[in-house]
PDB file of C-alpha atoms in Angstrom:
ATOM      1  CA  MET A 336     131.740 105.469  75.925  1.00 34.00           C
ATOM      2  CA  LEU A 337     127.987 105.873  75.533  1.00 33.00           C
ATOM      3  CA  ARG A 338     125.962 102.722  75.731  1.00 37.00           C
ATOM      4  CA  ASN A 339     123.660 102.100  72.782  1.00 35.00           C
ATOM      5  CA  HIS A 340     120.501 101.432  74.788  1.00 35.00           C
ATOM      6  CA  ILE A 341     118.350 104.258  76.142  1.00 33.00           C
ATOM      7  CA  LEU A 342     115.242 103.636  78.268  1.00 34.00           C
ATOM      8  CA  PHE A 343     113.044 106.167  80.039  1.00 36.00           C
ATOM      9  CA  LEU A 344     112.845 106.004  83.838  1.00 41.00           C
ATOM     10  CA  CYS A 345     116.309 104.521  84.088  1.00 51.00           C
ATOM     11  CA  LEU A 346     119.543 105.883  85.564  1.00 59.00           C
ATOM     12  CA  PHE A 347     121.604 108.537  83.802  1.00 53.00           C
ATOM     13  CA  ILE A 348     125.003 110.070  84.534  1.00 51.00           C
ATOM     14  CA  LEU A 349     125.886 113.440  83.098  1.00 47.00           C
ATOM     15  CA  TYR A 350     129.565 114.002  82.411  1.00 43.00           C
ATOM     16  CA  ALA A 351     130.767 117.562  81.931  1.00 41.00           C
ATOM     17  CA  SER A 352     133.550 117.132  79.395  1.00 38.00           C
ATOM     18  CA  GLN A 353     136.369 119.624  79.890  1.00 39.00           C
ATOM     19  CA  LEU A 354     137.848 118.825  76.500  1.00 38.00           C
ATOM     20  CA  SER A 355     134.860 119.139  74.212  1.00 43.00           C
ATOM     21  CA  GLY A 356     132.556 121.233  76.379  1.00 51.00           C
ATOM     22  CA  GLN A 357     129.743 118.814  75.582  1.00 57.00           C
ATOM     23  CA  ASN A 358     127.599 116.758  77.919  1.00 61.00           C
ATOM     24  CA  LYS A 359     127.901 112.985  77.665  1.00 68.00           C
ATOM     25  CA  TRP A 360     125.453 110.494  79.125  1.00 72.00           C
ATOM     26  CA  GLU A 361     125.968 106.930  80.288  1.00 79.00           C
ATOM     27  CA  HIS A 362     122.829 104.862  80.842  1.00 84.00           C
ATOM     28  CA  PHE A 363     122.033 101.992  83.226  1.00 88.00           C
ATOM     29  CA  THR A 364     118.904  99.848  83.117  1.00 90.00           C
ATOM     30  CA  HIS A 365     117.528  96.576  84.489  1.00 93.00           C
ATOM     31  CA  ASN A 366     119.561  94.796  81.806  1.00 93.00           C
ATOM     32  CA  ASP A 367     122.728  96.067  83.518  1.00 93.00           C
ATOM     33  CA  GLY A 368     121.666  94.686  86.917  1.00 94.00           C
ATOM     34  CA  LEU A 369     119.414  97.397  88.368  1.00 94.00           C
ATOM     35  CA  ALA A 370     116.528  96.044  90.422  1.00 95.00           C
ATOM     36  CA  SER A 371     114.135  98.028  88.229  1.00 94.00           C
ATOM     37  CA  ASN A 372     114.077 100.760  85.591  1.00 91.00           C
ATOM     38  CA  ARG A 373     111.729 102.769  87.821  1.00 90.00           C
ATOM     39  CA  ILE A 374     114.027 104.705  90.173  1.00 88.00           C
ATOM     40  CA  ASN A 375     112.657 106.839  93.011  1.00 88.00           C
ATOM     41  CA  ASP A 376     115.847 108.134  94.644  1.00 86.00           C
ATOM     42  CA  ILE A 377     119.651 108.011  94.519  1.00 86.00           C
ATOM     43  CA  HIS A 378     122.221 108.510  97.268  1.00 87.00           C
ATOM     44  CA  ILE A 379     125.913 108.807  96.420  1.00 84.00           C
ATOM     45  CA  ILE A 380     128.612 108.058  99.008  1.00 85.00           C
ATOM     46  CA  ASP A 381     131.218 108.330  96.234  1.00 83.00           C
ATOM     47  CA  SER A 382     131.294 107.319  92.581  1.00 79.00           C
ATOM     48  CA  ASN A 383     131.948 103.670  93.570  1.00 86.00           C
ATOM     49  CA  HIS A 384     129.351 103.481  96.351  1.00 89.00           C
ATOM     50  CA  ILE A 385     125.882 104.443  95.175  1.00 90.00           C
ATOM     51  CA  TRP A 386     122.531 103.405  96.686  1.00 93.00           C
ATOM     52  CA  ILE A 387     119.484 103.428  94.420  1.00 92.00           C
ATOM     53  CA  ALA A 388     115.827 103.210  95.478  1.00 93.00           C
ATOM     54  CA  THR A 389     113.562 101.454  92.984  1.00 93.00           C
ATOM     55  CA  ASN A 390     110.011 100.177  92.975  1.00 94.00           C
ATOM     56  CA  GLN A 391     111.348  96.609  93.019  1.00 95.00           C
ATOM     57  CA  GLY A 392     113.875  96.856  95.838  1.00 95.00           C
ATOM     58  CA  LEU A 393     117.137  98.498  96.875  1.00 94.00           C
ATOM     59  CA  SER A 394     120.156  98.497  94.535  1.00 95.00           C
ATOM     60  CA  PHE A 395     123.818  99.107  95.404  1.00 94.00           C
ATOM     61  CA  TYR A 396     126.310 100.060  92.674  1.00 93.00           C
ATOM     62  CA  ASN A 397     130.032  99.508  93.385  1.00 92.00           C
ATOM     63  CA  GLY A 398     131.310 101.186  90.234  1.00 89.00           C
ATOM     64  CA  SER A 399     131.067  98.078  88.073  1.00 91.00           C
ATOM     65  CA  SER A 400     128.068  95.953  89.139  1.00 94.00           C
ATOM     66  CA  PHE A 401     124.804  96.039  91.098  1.00 94.00           C
ATOM     67  CA  THR A 402     123.703  94.163  94.242  1.00 95.00           C
ATOM     68  CA  ASN A 403     119.943  94.098  94.888  1.00 96.00           C
ATOM     69  CA  TYR A 404     117.901  93.678  98.079  1.00 95.00           C
ATOM     70  CA  ASN A 405     114.182  92.897  98.126  1.00 94.00           C
ATOM     71  CA  THR A 406     111.500  91.101 100.146  1.00 94.00           C
ATOM     72  CA  SER A 407     112.658  87.701  98.893  1.00 95.00           C
ATOM     73  CA  ASN A 408     116.320  87.941  99.986  1.00 93.00           C
ATOM     74  CA  SER A 409     116.190  90.329 102.975  1.00 92.00           C
ATOM     75  CA  LEU A 410     114.000  91.577 105.813  1.00 91.00           C
ATOM     76  CA  LEU A 411     112.461  94.278 103.623  1.00 91.00           C
ATOM     77  CA  THR A 412     108.709  94.484 104.173  1.00 91.00           C
ATOM     78  CA  ASN A 413     108.002  96.325 100.918  1.00 92.00           C
ATOM     79  CA  ASN A 414     109.898  96.509  97.629  1.00 95.00           C
ATOM     80  CA  ASN A 415     108.851 100.065  96.768  1.00 95.00           C
ATOM     81  CA  ILE A 416     111.811 102.039  98.158  1.00 94.00           C
ATOM     82  CA  LYS A 417     111.041 105.763  98.015  1.00 91.00           C
ATOM     83  CA  GLN A 418     113.915 107.731  99.612  1.00 89.00           C
ATOM     84  CA  ILE A 419     117.463 106.958 100.784  1.00 91.00           C
ATOM     85  CA  GLU A 420     119.878 108.596 103.228  1.00 89.00           C
ATOM     86  CA  TYR A 421     123.288 107.385 104.425  1.00 87.00           C
ATOM     87  CA  ALA A 422     125.520 108.246 107.403  1.00 80.00           C
ATOM     88  CA  PHE A 423     127.941 106.479 109.753  1.00 81.00           C
ATOM     89  CA  GLY A 424     127.690 103.185 107.860  1.00 86.00           C
ATOM     90  CA  GLU A 425     123.888 103.057 107.995  1.00 90.00           C
ATOM     91  CA  VAL A 426     121.532 103.243 105.020  1.00 92.00           C
ATOM     92  CA  TRP A 427     118.118 104.708 105.881  1.00 93.00           C
ATOM     93  CA  PHE A 428     115.249 104.321 103.444  1.00 91.00           C
ATOM     94  CA  SER A 429     111.500 104.713 103.405  1.00 92.00           C
ATOM     95  CA  THR A 430     108.907 102.382 101.905  1.00 91.00           C
ATOM     96  CA  ASN A 431     105.120 102.289 101.713  1.00 86.00           C
ATOM     97  CA  ASP A 432     105.230 100.566 105.129  1.00 90.00           C
ATOM     98  CA  GLY A 433     107.352 103.137 107.003  1.00 92.00           C
ATOM     99  CA  LEU A 434     111.085 103.508 107.680  1.00 93.00           C
ATOM    100  CA  SER A 435     113.924 100.960 107.440  1.00 93.00           C
ATOM    101  CA  MET A 436     117.654 100.921 108.233  1.00 92.00           C
ATOM    102  CA  PHE A 437     120.387  98.669 106.804  1.00 92.00           C
ATOM    103  CA  ASP A 438     123.642  98.530 108.800  1.00 90.00           C
ATOM    104  CA  GLY A 439     125.468  96.268 106.341  1.00 86.00           C
ATOM    105  CA  ARG A 440     124.346  93.108 108.107  1.00 87.00           C
ATOM    106  CA  SER A 441     120.603  93.251 108.667  1.00 88.00           C
ATOM    107  CA  ILE A 442     117.559  95.445 108.090  1.00 91.00           C
ATOM    108  CA  ASN A 443     115.566  97.014 110.932  1.00 91.00           C
ATOM    109  CA  ASN A 444     112.054  98.317 110.271  1.00 92.00           C
ATOM    110  CA  PHE A 445     110.185 101.189 111.992  1.00 93.00           C
ATOM    111  CA  THR A 446     106.459 101.998 111.882  1.00 91.00           C
ATOM    112  CA  VAL A 447     103.998 104.001 113.997  1.00 91.00           C
ATOM    113  CA  ALA A 448     104.217 101.098 116.449  1.00 91.00           C
ATOM    114  CA  ASN A 449     107.901 102.011 116.973  1.00 88.00           C
ATOM    115  CA  GLY A 450     107.252 105.746 117.344  1.00 89.00           C
ATOM    116  CA  LEU A 451     106.923 107.083 113.783  1.00 89.00           C
ATOM    117  CA  ILE A 452     104.506 109.989 113.504  1.00 88.00           C
ATOM    118  CA  GLY A 453     103.148 108.335 110.355  1.00 86.00           C
ATOM    119  CA  ASN A 454     104.064 105.526 107.977  1.00 89.00           C
ATOM    120  CA  THR A 455     103.874 107.828 104.944  1.00 89.00           C
ATOM    121  CA  ILE A 456     107.270 109.561 104.605  1.00 91.00           C
ATOM    122  CA  LYS A 457     107.561 112.236 101.925  1.00 89.00           C
ATOM    123  CA  ASP A 458     111.260 113.004 102.361  1.00 89.00           C
ATOM    124  CA  MET A 459     114.164 112.624 104.811  1.00 89.00           C
ATOM    125  CA  ALA A 460     117.587 114.098 105.562  1.00 90.00           C
ATOM    126  CA  LEU A 461     120.480 113.538 107.974  1.00 89.00           C
ATOM    127  CA  ASP A 462     122.323 116.225 109.945  1.00 90.00           C
ATOM    128  CA  THR A 463     126.026 116.141 110.841  1.00 88.00           C
ATOM    129  CA  ASN A 464     125.230 114.604 114.247  1.00 90.00           C
ATOM    130  CA  GLY A 465     123.536 111.620 112.639  1.00 89.00           C
ATOM    131  CA  ASN A 466     119.998 112.732 113.511  1.00 92.00           C
ATOM    132  CA  LEU A 467     117.457 111.667 110.903  1.00 93.00           C
ATOM    133  CA  TRP A 468     114.846 114.288 109.941  1.00 93.00           C
ATOM    134  CA  LEU A 469     111.594 113.119 108.368  1.00 93.00           C
ATOM    135  CA  ALA A 470     108.944 114.989 106.405  1.00 89.00           C
ATOM    136  CA  CYS A 471     105.832 112.915 107.031  1.00 85.00           C
ATOM    137  CA  ASN A 472     102.233 113.293 105.900  1.00 79.00           C
ATOM    138  CA  ASN A 473     101.254 114.666 109.324  1.00 83.00           C
ATOM    139  CA  GLY A 474     104.318 116.540 110.589  1.00 86.00           C
ATOM    140  CA  VAL A 475     108.099 116.710 110.890  1.00 90.00           C
ATOM    141  CA  SER A 476     110.028 114.192 113.014  1.00 90.00           C
ATOM    142  CA  LYS A 477     113.608 113.789 114.234  1.00 92.00           C
ATOM    143  CA  TYR A 478     115.106 110.413 115.169  1.00 93.00           C
ATOM    144  CA  ASP A 479     118.191 110.729 117.412  1.00 90.00           C
ATOM    145  CA  GLY A 480     119.083 107.031 117.395  1.00 88.00           C
ATOM    146  CA  THR A 481     116.922 106.307 120.429  1.00 89.00           C
ATOM    147  CA  GLN A 482     113.557 107.987 120.010  1.00 91.00           C
ATOM    148  CA  PHE A 483     111.397 109.966 117.608  1.00 91.00           C
ATOM    149  CA  LEU A 484     110.615 113.608 118.415  1.00 91.00           C
ATOM    150  CA  HIS A 485     107.680 115.128 116.545  1.00 86.00           C
ATOM    151  CA  ASP A 486     106.398 118.517 115.450  1.00 86.00           C
ATOM    152  CA  SER A 487     102.908 117.797 114.167  1.00 77.00           C
ATOM    153  CA  GLY A 488     102.295 121.481 113.385  1.00 79.00           C
ATOM    154  CA  LYS A 489     104.663 121.570 110.411  1.00 82.00           C
ATOM    155  CA  VAL A 490     103.600 120.739 106.875  1.00 78.00           C
ATOM    156  CA  ALA A 491     106.542 119.599 104.758  1.00 81.00           C
ATOM    157  CA  GLN A 492     106.694 118.242 101.219  1.00 81.00           C
ATOM    158  CA  SER A 493     110.506 118.058 101.210  1.00 83.00           C
ATOM    159  CA  ILE A 494     113.302 118.435 103.777  1.00 86.00           C
ATOM    160  CA  ALA A 495     117.068 119.088 103.811  1.00 85.00           C
ATOM    161  CA  VAL A 496     119.770 119.981 106.363  1.00 87.00           C
ATOM    162  CA  ASP A 497     122.670 122.312 105.583  1.00 83.00           C
ATOM    163  CA  ARG A 498     126.270 122.129 106.836  1.00 83.00           C
ATOM    164  CA  ASN A 499     125.344 124.143 109.945  1.00 86.00           C
ATOM    165  CA  ASN A 500     122.466 121.776 110.791  1.00 88.00           C
ATOM    166  CA  ASN A 501     119.783 124.279 109.836  1.00 86.00           C
ATOM    167  CA  VAL A 502     116.735 122.269 108.780  1.00 87.00           C
ATOM    168  CA  TYR A 503     114.938 123.446 105.639  1.00 83.00           C
ATOM    169  CA  ILE A 504     111.422 122.327 104.761  1.00 82.00           C
ATOM    170  CA  LEU A 505     109.510 123.085 101.585  1.00 78.00           C
ATOM    171  CA  ARG A 506     105.912 123.707 102.566  1.00 74.00           C
ATOM    172  CA  TYR A 507     104.561 123.196  99.062  1.00 64.00           C
ATOM    173  CA  SER A 508     105.604 121.268  95.976  1.00 58.00           C
ATOM    174  CA  ALA A 509     105.603 124.364  93.751  1.00 56.00           C
ATOM    175  CA  ILE A 510     107.180 127.826  93.513  1.00 56.00           C
ATOM    176  CA  PHE A 511     104.862 130.524  92.173  1.00 51.00           C
ATOM    177  CA  ASN A 512     105.753 133.922  90.718  1.00 50.00           C
ATOM    178  CA  ILE A 513     104.102 135.804  93.598  1.00 50.00           C
ATOM    179  CA  THR A 514     106.007 138.525  95.425  1.00 53.00           C
ATOM    180  CA  GLY A 515     106.541 137.627  99.069  1.00 54.00           C
ATOM    181  CA  TYR A 516     105.381 134.044  98.552  1.00 55.00           C
ATOM    182  CA  THR A 517     106.565 131.874 101.450  1.00 61.00           C
ATOM    183  CA  ILE A 518     107.527 128.405 100.280  1.00 66.00           C
ATOM    184  CA  TYR A 519     109.864 127.242 103.001  1.00 72.00           C
ATOM    185  CA  GLU A 520     110.841 127.419 106.660  1.00 77.00           C
ATOM    186  CA  ILE A 521     114.172 127.006 108.451  1.00 77.00           C
ATOM    187  CA  PHE A 522     114.692 125.473 111.886  1.00 80.00           C
ATOM    188  CA  ASP A 523     117.907 126.802 113.475  1.00 80.00           C
ATOM    189  CA  GLY A 524     117.851 124.455 116.462  1.00 82.00           C
ATOM    190  CA  ILE A 525     115.656 126.760 118.515  1.00 84.00           C
ATOM    191  CA  SER A 526     112.779 128.026 116.404  1.00 85.00           C
ATOM    192  CA  TRP A 527     111.246 127.887 112.928  1.00 83.00           C
ATOM    193  CA  ASN A 528     111.581 130.963 110.694  1.00 81.00           C
ATOM    194  CA  THR A 529     109.887 131.740 107.380  1.00 78.00           C
ATOM    195  CA  TYR A 530     111.355 133.683 104.459  1.00 68.00           C
ATOM    196  CA  PRO A 531     109.377 135.260 101.588  1.00 63.00           C
ATOM    197  CA  ILE A 532     110.867 135.129  98.100  1.00 58.00           C
ATOM    198  CA  THR A 533     110.329 136.824  94.778  1.00 53.00           C
ATOM    199  CA  PHE A 534     110.681 134.475  91.823  1.00 54.00           C
ATOM    200  CA  THR A 535     110.009 135.353  88.199  1.00 52.00           C
ATOM    201  CA  ASN A 536     109.050 131.874  86.970  1.00 58.00           C
ATOM    202  CA  ALA A 537     106.540 129.418  88.329  1.00 57.00           C
ATOM    203  CA  VAL A 538     108.071 125.968  88.900  1.00 58.00           C
ATOM    204  CA  ASN A 539     106.270 122.907  90.209  1.00 60.00           C
ATOM    205  CA  SER A 540     107.206 119.397  91.362  1.00 60.00           C
ATOM    206  CA  VAL A 541     110.073 120.854  93.412  1.00 68.00           C
ATOM    207  CA  LYS A 542     112.263 119.238  96.060  1.00 70.00           C
ATOM    208  CA  ILE A 543     115.147 120.482  98.208  1.00 72.00           C
ATOM    209  CA  LYS A 544     118.334 118.593  99.053  1.00 70.00           C
ATOM    210  CA  LYS A 545     122.015 118.918  99.984  1.00 71.00           C
ATOM    211  CA  THR A 546     124.714 117.960  97.485  1.00 69.00           C
ATOM    212  CA  LYS A 547     128.042 116.211  98.162  1.00 65.00           C
ATOM    213  CA  SER A 548     129.713 119.636  98.313  1.00 67.00           C
ATOM    214  CA  ASP A 549     127.272 120.634 101.100  1.00 68.00           C
ATOM    215  CA  ASP A 550     125.444 123.071  98.837  1.00 70.00           C
ATOM    216  CA  LEU A 551     121.662 123.237  98.908  1.00 71.00           C
ATOM    217  CA  ILE A 552     119.706 122.924  95.680  1.00 70.00           C
ATOM    218  CA  ILE A 553     116.052 123.064  94.791  1.00 70.00           C
ATOM    219  CA  TYR A 554     115.213 121.034  91.715  1.00 66.00           C
ATOM    220  CA  SER A 555     112.130 120.599  89.604  1.00 65.00           C
ATOM    221  CA  THR A 556     111.465 117.122  88.265  1.00 61.00           C
ATOM    222  CA  ASN A 557     109.214 118.177  85.401  1.00 59.00           C
ATOM    223  CA  SER A 558     110.915 121.364  84.190  1.00 54.00           C
ATOM    224  CA  LYS A 559     114.264 119.524  84.162  1.00 52.00           C
ATOM    225  CA  ALA A 560     116.118 122.237  86.067  1.00 54.00           C
ATOM    226  CA  TYR A 561     117.736 122.774  89.396  1.00 53.00           C
ATOM    227  CA  PHE A 562     118.652 125.892  91.329  1.00 56.00           C
ATOM    228  CA  GLU A 563     121.361 126.725  93.852  1.00 55.00           C
ATOM    229  CA  VAL A 564     120.030 128.010  97.171  1.00 58.00           C
ATOM    230  CA  THR A 565     121.807 130.914  98.869  1.00 55.00           C
ATOM    231  CA  PHE A 566     120.921 131.643 102.504  1.00 51.00           C
ATOM    232  CA  PRO A 567     118.482 133.001 103.499  1.00 50.00           C
ATOM    233  CA  PHE A 568     116.951 132.472 100.097  1.00 51.00           C
ATOM    234  CA  SER A 569     117.752 133.176  96.478  1.00 50.00           C
ATOM    235  CA  LEU A 570     117.709 130.908  93.450  1.00 50.00           C
ATOM    236  CA  LYS A 571     120.202 130.603  90.596  1.00 50.00           C
ATOM    237  CA  ARG A 572     119.387 128.325  87.674  1.00 48.00           C
ATOM    238  CA  VAL A 573     122.382 126.065  87.027  1.00 48.00           C
ATOM    239  CA  PHE A 574     120.839 123.273  84.953  1.00 48.00           C
ATOM    240  CA  PRO A 575     119.050 124.749  81.910  1.00 46.00           C
ATOM    241  CA  ALA A 576     115.455 123.754  81.299  1.00 44.00           C
ATOM    242  CA  GLY A 577     115.097 121.449  78.332  1.00 45.00           C
ATOM    243  CA  GLN A 578     118.669 120.116  78.475  1.00 47.00           C
ATOM    244  CA  VAL A 579     117.428 116.570  79.083  1.00 43.00           C
ATOM    245  CA  ASN A 580     114.189 116.783  77.092  1.00 41.00           C
ATOM    246  CA  SER A 581     114.964 113.627  75.121  1.00 40.00           C
ATOM    247  CA  TYR A 582     115.139 111.648  78.360  1.00 44.00           C
ATOM    248  CA  ASN A 583     111.674 112.573  79.701  1.00 48.00           C
ATOM    249  CA  ASN A 584     111.129 113.952  83.205  1.00 57.00           C
ATOM    250  CA  PHE A 585     113.386 112.826  86.048  1.00 59.00           C
ATOM    251  CA  ASN A 586     112.521 111.792  89.617  1.00 64.00           C
ATOM    252  CA  ASN A 587     115.687 112.766  91.427  1.00 66.00           C
ATOM    253  CA  ILE A 588     119.165 114.229  91.027  1.00 67.00           C
ATOM    254  CA  GLU A 589     122.452 113.639  92.858  1.00 68.00           C
ATOM    255  CA  ILE A 590     125.872 115.217  92.316  1.00 67.00           C
ATOM    256  CA  ASP A 591     128.953 113.167  93.176  1.00 67.00           C
ATOM    257  CA  GLU A 592     132.445 114.269  94.244  1.00 66.00           C
ATOM    258  CA  ASN A 593     133.509 114.588  90.595  1.00 71.00           C
ATOM    259  CA  ASN A 594     130.553 116.908  89.850  1.00 66.00           C
ATOM    260  CA  LYS A 595     128.818 114.227  87.785  1.00 69.00           C
ATOM    261  CA  LYS A 596     125.034 114.610  87.778  1.00 66.00           C
ATOM    262  CA  TRP A 597     123.103 111.400  88.391  1.00 70.00           C
ATOM    263  CA  LEU A 598     119.479 111.585  87.247  1.00 66.00           C
ATOM    264  CA  SER A 599     116.810 108.943  87.745  1.00 63.00           C
TER     265      SER A 599
END
């Protein structure tokens, strides 16, 4: 059942109804227990275990209620949580102060003093071996659980890892309609490779990520669309532009195991 309150910059779930063929939205706001209505990122373990990054702390949704973590009730050093990743029982998230990890008991914080290439983290992703890949303001880093390994020569606005542990980075935050335009690079474990693309529509404010089904998508936060990525590179629009116009632009998208789309 749709809730009666709708606020911009809150959390939305898109249900694809098999009976009516219509999209239905359920809305969550601060009034429902979210730490804040300003959401920066979402990470779905399953539909009953969802981590949400807000500008006022970290929220966890168990399918019925929210639990919030912030500087007043945890070891968080900054309430503005920007990105979230999860693997092997550990929640990784970035803030304005660097990188943090929550193992279910306590929070550990990492900065340049602990080996980060930079405290400004634009995006992050985990591979199947539990290595954490970071797109920072001055390079790409990998954390293997013991140390940070850096490649300061790579410029990355967004980062994702596919099911074969190929690392994708978006070099720019826009896709232009220029033949042969190189937007991204792939690291196959040995070397970085670039791939030109031909795209008929210019799209900006783009990010790349892996879904729960291990598919890669590129999504645009201001054209309200996302695209499936087929190796080495082609795009297929699967979320029509304008479908969520009444809900303003969105910051992030996640797709859970039931193919529900979660938009922040």
